[in-house]
Amino acid sequence: MAKQLPAISDHLKAFIEAQHVYFVGTAAPDGHVNVSPKGMDSLRVLGPNRVAWLNVTGSGNETAAHLRQLPRMTVMFCALEGPPLILRLYGTARMVQPGDRDWNDLAALFPPLPGARQVFVLEVDLVQTSCGMAVPLMDFRSDRDDLNGWAARQTSEQLDDYRQRKNTHSIDGFPTGLPDAQATVS
């Protein structure tokens, strides 16, 4: 029942844009595989073979650490409402951080989210759909604002301190590439 496609069609783009949650999967050559749920208004389809998602400060930074070693990524969407469908985007990703050449243009694609720390750009080389008939139907109530509220209450210095303590290395000890706090202070 799975179909493999070379690009994101207009129909699949509309499906992606209607989703309230998606999942990002990455892995380094060794260590733990990471699958991370994402929400908020944080993903954009930039073209038939390119998507970008805005990452905010959280309890870890596995995706960044993995991509520094092995830049493959899978983004998965599943219909929790309406007709069943699972959609996976496979490809090669890169990280863009504040201060990088592409940061301003990419960050401007998203609403300003407190704690924004990275944009990941995925060059899609394979699109796969599958049935999703075993995925339960669920009703969307609302986005959670807990993470945005927490980040909005932090000063820049507090966010930098948190990132230095929690986001500079993966759970396997791999560096994430976040700049030192002293380097981000102007």
CSV table of N, CA and C in Angstrom, one decimal, residues 49-164:
chain,number,residue,atom,x,y,z
A,49,ASN,N,10.7,19.7,-3.0
A,49,ASN,CA,11.8,18.8,-2.4
A,49,ASN,C,12.5,19.5,-1.3
A,50,ARG,N,11.8,20.4,-0.6
A,50,ARG,CA,12.4,21.1,0.5
A,50,ARG,C,11.4,21.6,1.6
A,51,VAL,N,11.8,21.3,2.8
A,51,VAL,CA,11.0,21.8,3.9
A,51,VAL,C,11.9,22.4,5.0
A,52,ALA,N,11.4,23.2,5.8
A,52,ALA,CA,12.2,23.8,6.9
A,52,ALA,C,11.3,23.8,8.2
A,53,TRP,N,12.0,23.5,9.3
A,53,TRP,CA,11.2,23.7,10.6
A,53,TRP,C,12.0,24.4,11.6
A,54,LEU,N,11.3,25.2,12.3
A,54,LEU,CA,11.9,26.1,13.4
A,54,LEU,C,12.0,25.3,14.7
A,55,ASN,N,13.1,25.2,15.3
A,55,ASN,CA,13.3,24.5,16.5
A,55,ASN,C,13.5,25.5,17.6
A,56,VAL,N,12.8,25.3,18.7
A,56,VAL,CA,12.9,26.2,19.9
A,56,VAL,C,13.7,25.5,21.0
A,57,THR,N,14.2,26.2,22.0
A,57,THR,CA,14.9,25.7,23.1
A,57,THR,C,14.0,24.7,23.8
A,58,GLY,N,14.6,23.5,24.1
A,58,GLY,CA,13.9,22.5,24.8
A,58,GLY,C,14.9,21.7,25.7
A,59,SER,N,14.4,20.6,26.2
A,59,SER,CA,15.2,19.8,27.1
A,59,SER,C,16.4,19.1,26.5
A,60,GLY,N,16.5,19.0,25.2
A,60,GLY,CA,17.6,18.4,24.6
A,60,GLY,C,17.9,19.0,23.2
A,61,ASN,N,18.8,18.5,22.5
A,61,ASN,CA,19.2,19.0,21.1
A,61,ASN,C,19.8,17.9,20.3
A,62,GLU,N,19.1,16.7,20.3
A,62,GLU,CA,19.6,15.5,19.7
A,62,GLU,C,19.7,15.7,18.2
A,63,THR,N,18.7,16.4,17.6
A,63,THR,CA,18.8,16.5,16.1
A,63,THR,C,20.0,17.2,15.6
A,64,ALA,N,20.4,18.3,16.3
A,64,ALA,CA,21.6,19.1,15.9
A,64,ALA,C,22.8,18.2,16.1
A,65,ALA,N,22.9,17.5,17.1
A,65,ALA,CA,24.1,16.6,17.3
A,65,ALA,C,24.2,15.5,16.3
A,66,HIS,N,23.1,14.9,16.0
A,66,HIS,CA,23.1,13.8,15.0
A,66,HIS,C,23.5,14.4,13.6
A,67,LEU,N,22.9,15.5,13.2
A,67,LEU,CA,23.2,16.0,11.9
A,67,LEU,C,24.6,16.4,11.6
A,68,ARG,N,25.3,16.8,12.7
A,68,ARG,CA,26.7,17.2,12.6
A,68,ARG,C,27.5,15.9,12.2
A,69,GLN,N,27.0,14.7,12.5
A,69,GLN,CA,27.8,13.5,12.2
A,69,GLN,C,27.2,12.8,10.9
A,70,LEU,N,25.9,12.9,10.8
A,70,LEU,CA,25.3,12.2,9.7
A,70,LEU,C,24.0,13.0,9.3
A,71,PRO,N,24.0,13.7,8.2
A,71,PRO,CA,22.9,14.7,8.0
A,71,PRO,C,21.6,14.1,7.4
A,72,ARG,N,21.3,12.8,7.7
A,72,ARG,CA,20.1,12.3,7.2
A,72,ARG,C,18.9,12.6,8.2
A,73,MET,N,17.7,12.7,7.7
A,73,MET,CA,16.6,13.0,8.6
A,73,MET,C,15.3,12.5,7.9
A,74,THR,N,14.4,12.0,8.8
A,74,THR,CA,13.1,11.7,8.3
A,74,THR,C,12.1,12.5,9.1
A,75,VAL,N,11.1,13.1,8.4
A,75,VAL,CA,10.0,13.8,9.0
A,75,VAL,C,8.8,13.0,8.7
A,76,MET,N,8.0,12.7,9.7
A,76,MET,CA,6.8,11.9,9.5
A,76,MET,C,5.5,12.7,10.0
A,77,PHE,N,4.5,12.6,9.2
A,77,PHE,CA,3.2,13.1,9.5
A,77,PHE,C,2.2,11.9,9.5
A,78,CYS,N,1.2,12.0,10.4
A,78,CYS,CA,0.1,11.0,10.3
A,78,CYS,C,-1.2,11.6,10.6
A,79,ALA,N,-2.2,11.3,9.8
A,79,ALA,CA,-3.5,11.8,9.9
A,79,ALA,C,-4.2,11.3,11.2
A,80,LEU,N,-4.5,12.2,12.1
A,80,LEU,CA,-5.2,11.9,13.3
A,80,LEU,C,-6.7,12.3,13.2
A,81,GLU,N,-7.0,13.0,12.1
A,81,GLU,CA,-8.3,13.4,11.8
A,81,GLU,C,-8.5,13.1,10.3
A,82,GLY,N,-9.7,12.9,9.8
A,82,GLY,CA,-10.0,12.6,8.4
A,82,GLY,C,-9.5,11.3,7.9
A,83,PRO,N,-9.4,11.2,6.6
A,83,PRO,CA,-8.9,9.9,6.0
A,83,PRO,C,-7.5,9.5,6.5
A,84,PRO,N,-7.3,8.2,6.6
A,84,PRO,CA,-6.0,7.8,7.1
A,84,PRO,C,-4.9,8.0,6.1
A,85,LEU,N,-3.7,8.4,6.6
A,85,LEU,CA,-2.6,8.6,5.8
A,85,LEU,C,-1.3,8.8,6.7
A,86,ILE,N,-0.2,8.2,6.3
A,86,ILE,CA,1.1,8.4,6.9
A,86,ILE,C,1.9,8.9,5.8
A,87,LEU,N,2.7,10.0,6.1
A,87,LEU,CA,3.5,10.6,5.1
A,87,LEU,C,4.9,10.7,5.7
A,88,ARG,N,5.9,10.2,5.0
A,88,ARG,CA,7.3,10.4,5.4
A,88,ARG,C,8.1,11.1,4.4
A,89,LEU,N,8.9,12.1,4.8
A,89,LEU,CA,9.9,12.8,4.0
A,89,LEU,C,11.3,12.4,4.4
A,90,TYR,N,12.0,11.8,3.5
A,90,TYR,CA,13.4,11.4,3.7
A,90,TYR,C,14.4,12.3,3.0
A,91,GLY,N,15.5,12.6,3.6
A,91,GLY,CA,16.5,13.4,2.9
A,91,GLY,C,17.7,13.8,3.8
A,92,THR,N,18.3,14.8,3.3
A,92,THR,CA,19.5,15.3,3.9
A,92,THR,C,19.2,16.7,4.5
A,93,ALA,N,19.6,16.9,5.7
A,93,ALA,CA,19.3,18.2,6.4
A,93,ALA,C,20.5,18.9,6.9
A,94,ARG,N,20.3,20.2,7.1
A,94,ARG,CA,21.3,21.1,7.6
A,94,ARG,C,20.7,22.0,8.7
A,95,MET,N,21.5,22.4,9.6
A,95,MET,CA,21.1,23.3,10.7
A,95,MET,C,21.6,24.7,10.3
A,96,VAL,N,20.6,25.7,10.6
A,96,VAL,CA,20.9,27.1,10.5
A,96,VAL,C,20.6,27.7,11.8
A,97,GLN,N,21.6,28.5,12.4
A,97,GLN,CA,21.5,29.1,13.7
A,97,GLN,C,21.5,30.6,13.5
A,98,PRO,N,21.0,31.3,14.6
A,98,PRO,CA,21.2,32.8,14.6
A,98,PRO,C,22.6,33.2,14.3
A,99,GLY,N,22.8,34.2,13.4
A,99,GLY,CA,24.1,34.6,13.0
A,99,GLY,C,24.6,33.9,11.7
A,100,ASP,N,24.0,32.8,11.3
A,100,ASP,CA,24.4,32.2,10.1
A,100,ASP,C,23.7,33.0,8.9
A,101,ARG,N,24.3,32.9,7.8
A,101,ARG,CA,23.9,33.7,6.6
A,101,ARG,C,22.4,33.5,6.3
A,102,ASP,N,21.9,32.3,6.4
A,102,ASP,CA,20.5,32.1,6.0
A,102,ASP,C,19.5,32.4,7.1
A,103,TRP,N,20.0,32.6,8.3
A,103,TRP,CA,19.1,32.7,9.5
A,103,TRP,C,17.9,33.7,9.3
A,104,ASN,N,18.2,34.9,9.0
A,104,ASN,CA,17.1,36.0,8.9
A,104,ASN,C,16.1,35.6,7.9
A,105,ASP,N,16.4,35.1,6.7
A,105,ASP,CA,15.5,34.8,5.7
A,105,ASP,C,14.6,33.6,6.2
A,106,LEU,N,15.2,32.6,6.8
A,106,LEU,CA,14.5,31.4,7.2
A,106,LEU,C,13.6,31.7,8.4
A,107,ALA,N,14.2,32.4,9.4
A,107,ALA,CA,13.4,32.7,10.6
A,107,ALA,C,12.2,33.5,10.3
A,108,ALA,N,12.3,34.4,9.3
A,108,ALA,CA,11.2,35.2,8.9
A,108,ALA,C,10.0,34.5,8.3
A,109,LEU,N,10.2,33.2,8.0
A,109,LEU,CA,9.1,32.4,7.5
A,109,LEU,C,8.1,31.9,8.6
A,110,PHE,N,8.5,32.1,9.8
A,110,PHE,CA,7.8,31.6,11.0
A,110,PHE,C,7.3,32.7,11.9
A,111,PRO,N,6.3,32.5,12.7
A,111,PRO,CA,5.9,33.5,13.7
A,111,PRO,C,7.1,33.6,14.7
A,112,PRO,N,7.3,34.8,15.2
A,112,PRO,CA,8.4,34.8,16.2
A,112,PRO,C,8.1,34.0,17.5
A,113,LEU,N,8.9,33.0,17.7
A,113,LEU,CA,8.7,32.1,18.8
A,113,LEU,C,9.8,32.3,19.9
A,114,PRO,N,9.4,32.5,21.1
A,114,PRO,CA,10.4,32.7,22.1
A,114,PRO,C,11.3,31.5,22.2
A,115,GLY,N,12.6,31.7,22.4
A,115,GLY,CA,13.5,30.5,22.5
A,115,GLY,C,13.9,29.9,21.2
A,116,ALA,N,13.6,30.5,20.0
A,116,ALA,CA,14.0,30.0,18.7
A,116,ALA,C,15.5,29.8,18.7
A,117,ARG,N,16.0,28.7,18.3
A,117,ARG,CA,17.4,28.5,18.4
A,117,ARG,C,18.0,28.0,17.1
A,118,GLN,N,17.2,27.3,16.2
A,118,GLN,CA,17.7,26.7,15.0
A,118,GLN,C,16.5,26.6,14.0
A,119,VAL,N,16.9,26.6,12.7
A,119,VAL,CA,16.0,26.2,11.7
A,119,VAL,C,16.7,25.0,11.0
A,120,PHE,N,16.0,23.9,10.8
A,120,PHE,CA,16.5,22.8,10.0
A,120,PHE,C,15.9,22.8,8.7
A,121,VAL,N,16.8,22.7,7.6
A,121,VAL,CA,16.3,22.6,6.3
A,121,VAL,C,16.5,21.2,5.7
A,122,LEU,N,15.5,20.6,5.3
A,122,LEU,CA,15.6,19.2,4.8
A,122,LEU,C,15.4,19.2,3.2
A,123,GLU,N,16.4,18.7,2.6
A,123,GLU,CA,16.4,18.5,1.1
A,123,GLU,C,15.8,17.1,0.9
A,124,VAL,N,14.6,17.0,0.4
A,124,VAL,CA,13.8,15.8,0.4
A,124,VAL,C,14.2,15.0,-0.9
A,125,ASP,N,14.7,13.8,-0.7
A,125,ASP,CA,15.0,12.9,-1.9
A,125,ASP,C,14.0,11.8,-2.1
A,126,LEU,N,13.1,11.6,-1.1
A,126,LEU,CA,12.1,10.5,-1.2
A,126,LEU,C,10.9,10.9,-0.4
A,127,VAL,N,9.7,10.8,-1.0
A,127,VAL,CA,8.5,11.0,-0.3
A,127,VAL,C,7.8,9.7,-0.3
A,128,GLN,N,7.3,9.2,0.9
A,128,GLN,CA,6.6,8.0,0.9
A,128,GLN,C,5.3,8.1,1.7
A,129,THR,N,4.2,7.6,1.1
A,129,THR,CA,2.9,7.6,1.8
A,129,THR,C,2.6,6.1,2.1
A,130,SER,N,1.9,5.9,3.2
A,130,SER,CA,1.3,4.6,3.5
A,130,SER,C,0.0,4.8,4.1
A,131,CYS,N,-0.7,3.7,4.3
A,131,CYS,CA,-2.2,3.7,4.6
A,131,CYS,C,-2.5,4.5,5.9
A,132,GLY,N,-1.9,4.2,7.0
A,132,GLY,CA,-2.3,4.8,8.3
A,132,GLY,C,-3.6,4.3,8.9
A,133,MET,N,-4.0,3.2,8.4
A,133,MET,CA,-5.3,2.7,8.9
A,133,MET,C,-5.3,2.3,10.4
A,134,ALA,N,-4.2,2.0,11.0
A,134,ALA,CA,-4.1,1.7,12.4
A,134,ALA,C,-3.9,2.8,13.3
A,135,VAL,N,-3.7,4.0,12.7
A,135,VAL,CA,-3.5,5.2,13.5
A,135,VAL,C,-4.9,5.7,14.1
A,136,PRO,N,-5.0,5.9,15.4
A,136,PRO,CA,-6.3,6.3,15.9
A,136,PRO,C,-6.8,7.6,15.4
A,137,LEU,N,-8.1,7.8,15.4
A,137,LEU,CA,-8.7,9.1,15.2
A,137,LEU,C,-8.7,9.9,16.5
A,138,MET,N,-8.2,11.1,16.4
A,138,MET,CA,-8.1,12.0,17.6
A,138,MET,C,-8.6,13.4,17.3
A,139,ASP,N,-9.2,14.0,18.2
A,139,ASP,CA,-9.7,15.4,18.0
A,139,ASP,C,-8.6,16.4,18.5
A,140,PHE,N,-8.3,17.4,17.7
A,140,PHE,CA,-7.4,18.4,18.1
A,140,PHE,C,-8.2,19.4,19.0
A,141,ARG,N,-7.6,19.7,20.2
A,141,ARG,CA,-8.2,20.7,21.1
A,141,ARG,C,-7.5,22.1,21.0
A,142,SER,N,-6.2,22.1,21.1
A,142,SER,CA,-5.5,23.3,21.1
A,142,SER,C,-4.0,23.0,21.1
A,143,ASP,N,-3.2,24.0,20.7
A,143,ASP,CA,-1.8,23.9,20.9
A,143,ASP,C,-1.5,24.2,22.4
A,144,ARG,N,-0.4,23.6,22.9
A,144,ARG,CA,0.1,23.9,24.2
A,144,ARG,C,0.9,25.1,24.2
A,145,ASP,N,0.9,26.0,25.2
A,145,ASP,CA,1.7,27.2,25.2
A,145,ASP,C,2.7,27.1,26.3
A,146,ASP,N,2.9,26.0,26.9
A,146,ASP,CA,3.8,25.9,28.1
A,146,ASP,C,5.2,26.2,27.7
A,147,LEU,N,5.7,25.7,26.6
A,147,LEU,CA,7.1,25.9,26.2
A,147,LEU,C,7.3,27.4,25.8
A,148,ASN,N,6.4,27.9,25.1
A,148,ASN,CA,6.6,29.4,24.7
A,148,ASN,C,6.5,30.2,25.9
A,149,GLY,N,5.6,29.9,26.8
A,149,GLY,CA,5.4,30.7,28.1
A,149,GLY,C,6.7,30.6,28.9
A,150,TRP,N,7.3,29.4,29.0
A,150,TRP,CA,8.5,29.3,29.8
A,150,TRP,C,9.6,30.1,29.1
A,151,ALA,N,9.8,30.0,27.8
A,151,ALA,CA,10.9,30.7,27.1
A,151,ALA,C,10.7,32.3,27.2
A,152,ALA,N,9.4,32.7,27.1
A,152,ALA,CA,9.1,34.1,27.2
A,152,ALA,C,9.5,34.7,28.6
A,153,ARG,N,9.4,33.9,29.6
A,153,ARG,CA,9.8,34.4,31.0
A,153,ARG,C,11.3,34.4,31.2
A,154,GLN,N,12.1,33.9,30.3
A,154,GLN,CA,13.5,33.8,30.5
A,154,GLN,C,14.2,35.1,29.9
A,155,THR,N,15.2,35.6,30.5
A,155,THR,CA,16.0,36.6,29.9
A,155,THR,C,16.9,36.0,28.9
A,156,SER,N,17.5,36.7,28.0
A,156,SER,CA,18.5,36.2,27.1
A,156,SER,C,19.6,35.4,27.8
A,157,GLU,N,20.1,36.0,28.9
A,157,GLU,CA,21.1,35.4,29.6
A,157,GLU,C,20.7,34.0,30.2
A,158,GLN,N,19.4,34.0,30.7
A,158,GLN,CA,18.9,32.7,31.3
A,158,GLN,C,18.8,31.7,30.2
A,159,LEU,N,18.3,32.1,29.0
A,159,LEU,CA,18.2,31.1,27.9
A,159,LEU,C,19.6,30.6,27.5
A,160,ASP,N,20.5,31.5,27.4
A,160,ASP,CA,21.9,31.1,27.1
A,160,ASP,C,22.4,30.1,28.1
A,161,ASP,N,22.2,30.4,29.4
A,161,ASP,CA,22.7,29.5,30.5
A,161,ASP,C,22.0,28.2,30.4
A,162,TYR,N,20.7,28.1,30.1
A,162,TYR,CA,20.0,26.9,30.0
A,162,TYR,C,20.6,26.1,28.8
A,163,ARG,N,20.7,26.7,27.7
A,163,ARG,CA,21.2,26.0,26.5
A,163,ARG,C,22.6,25.5,26.8
A,164,GLN,N,23.5,26.2,27.5
A,164,GLN,CA,24.8,25.8,27.8
A,164,GLN,C,24.8,24.5,28.7
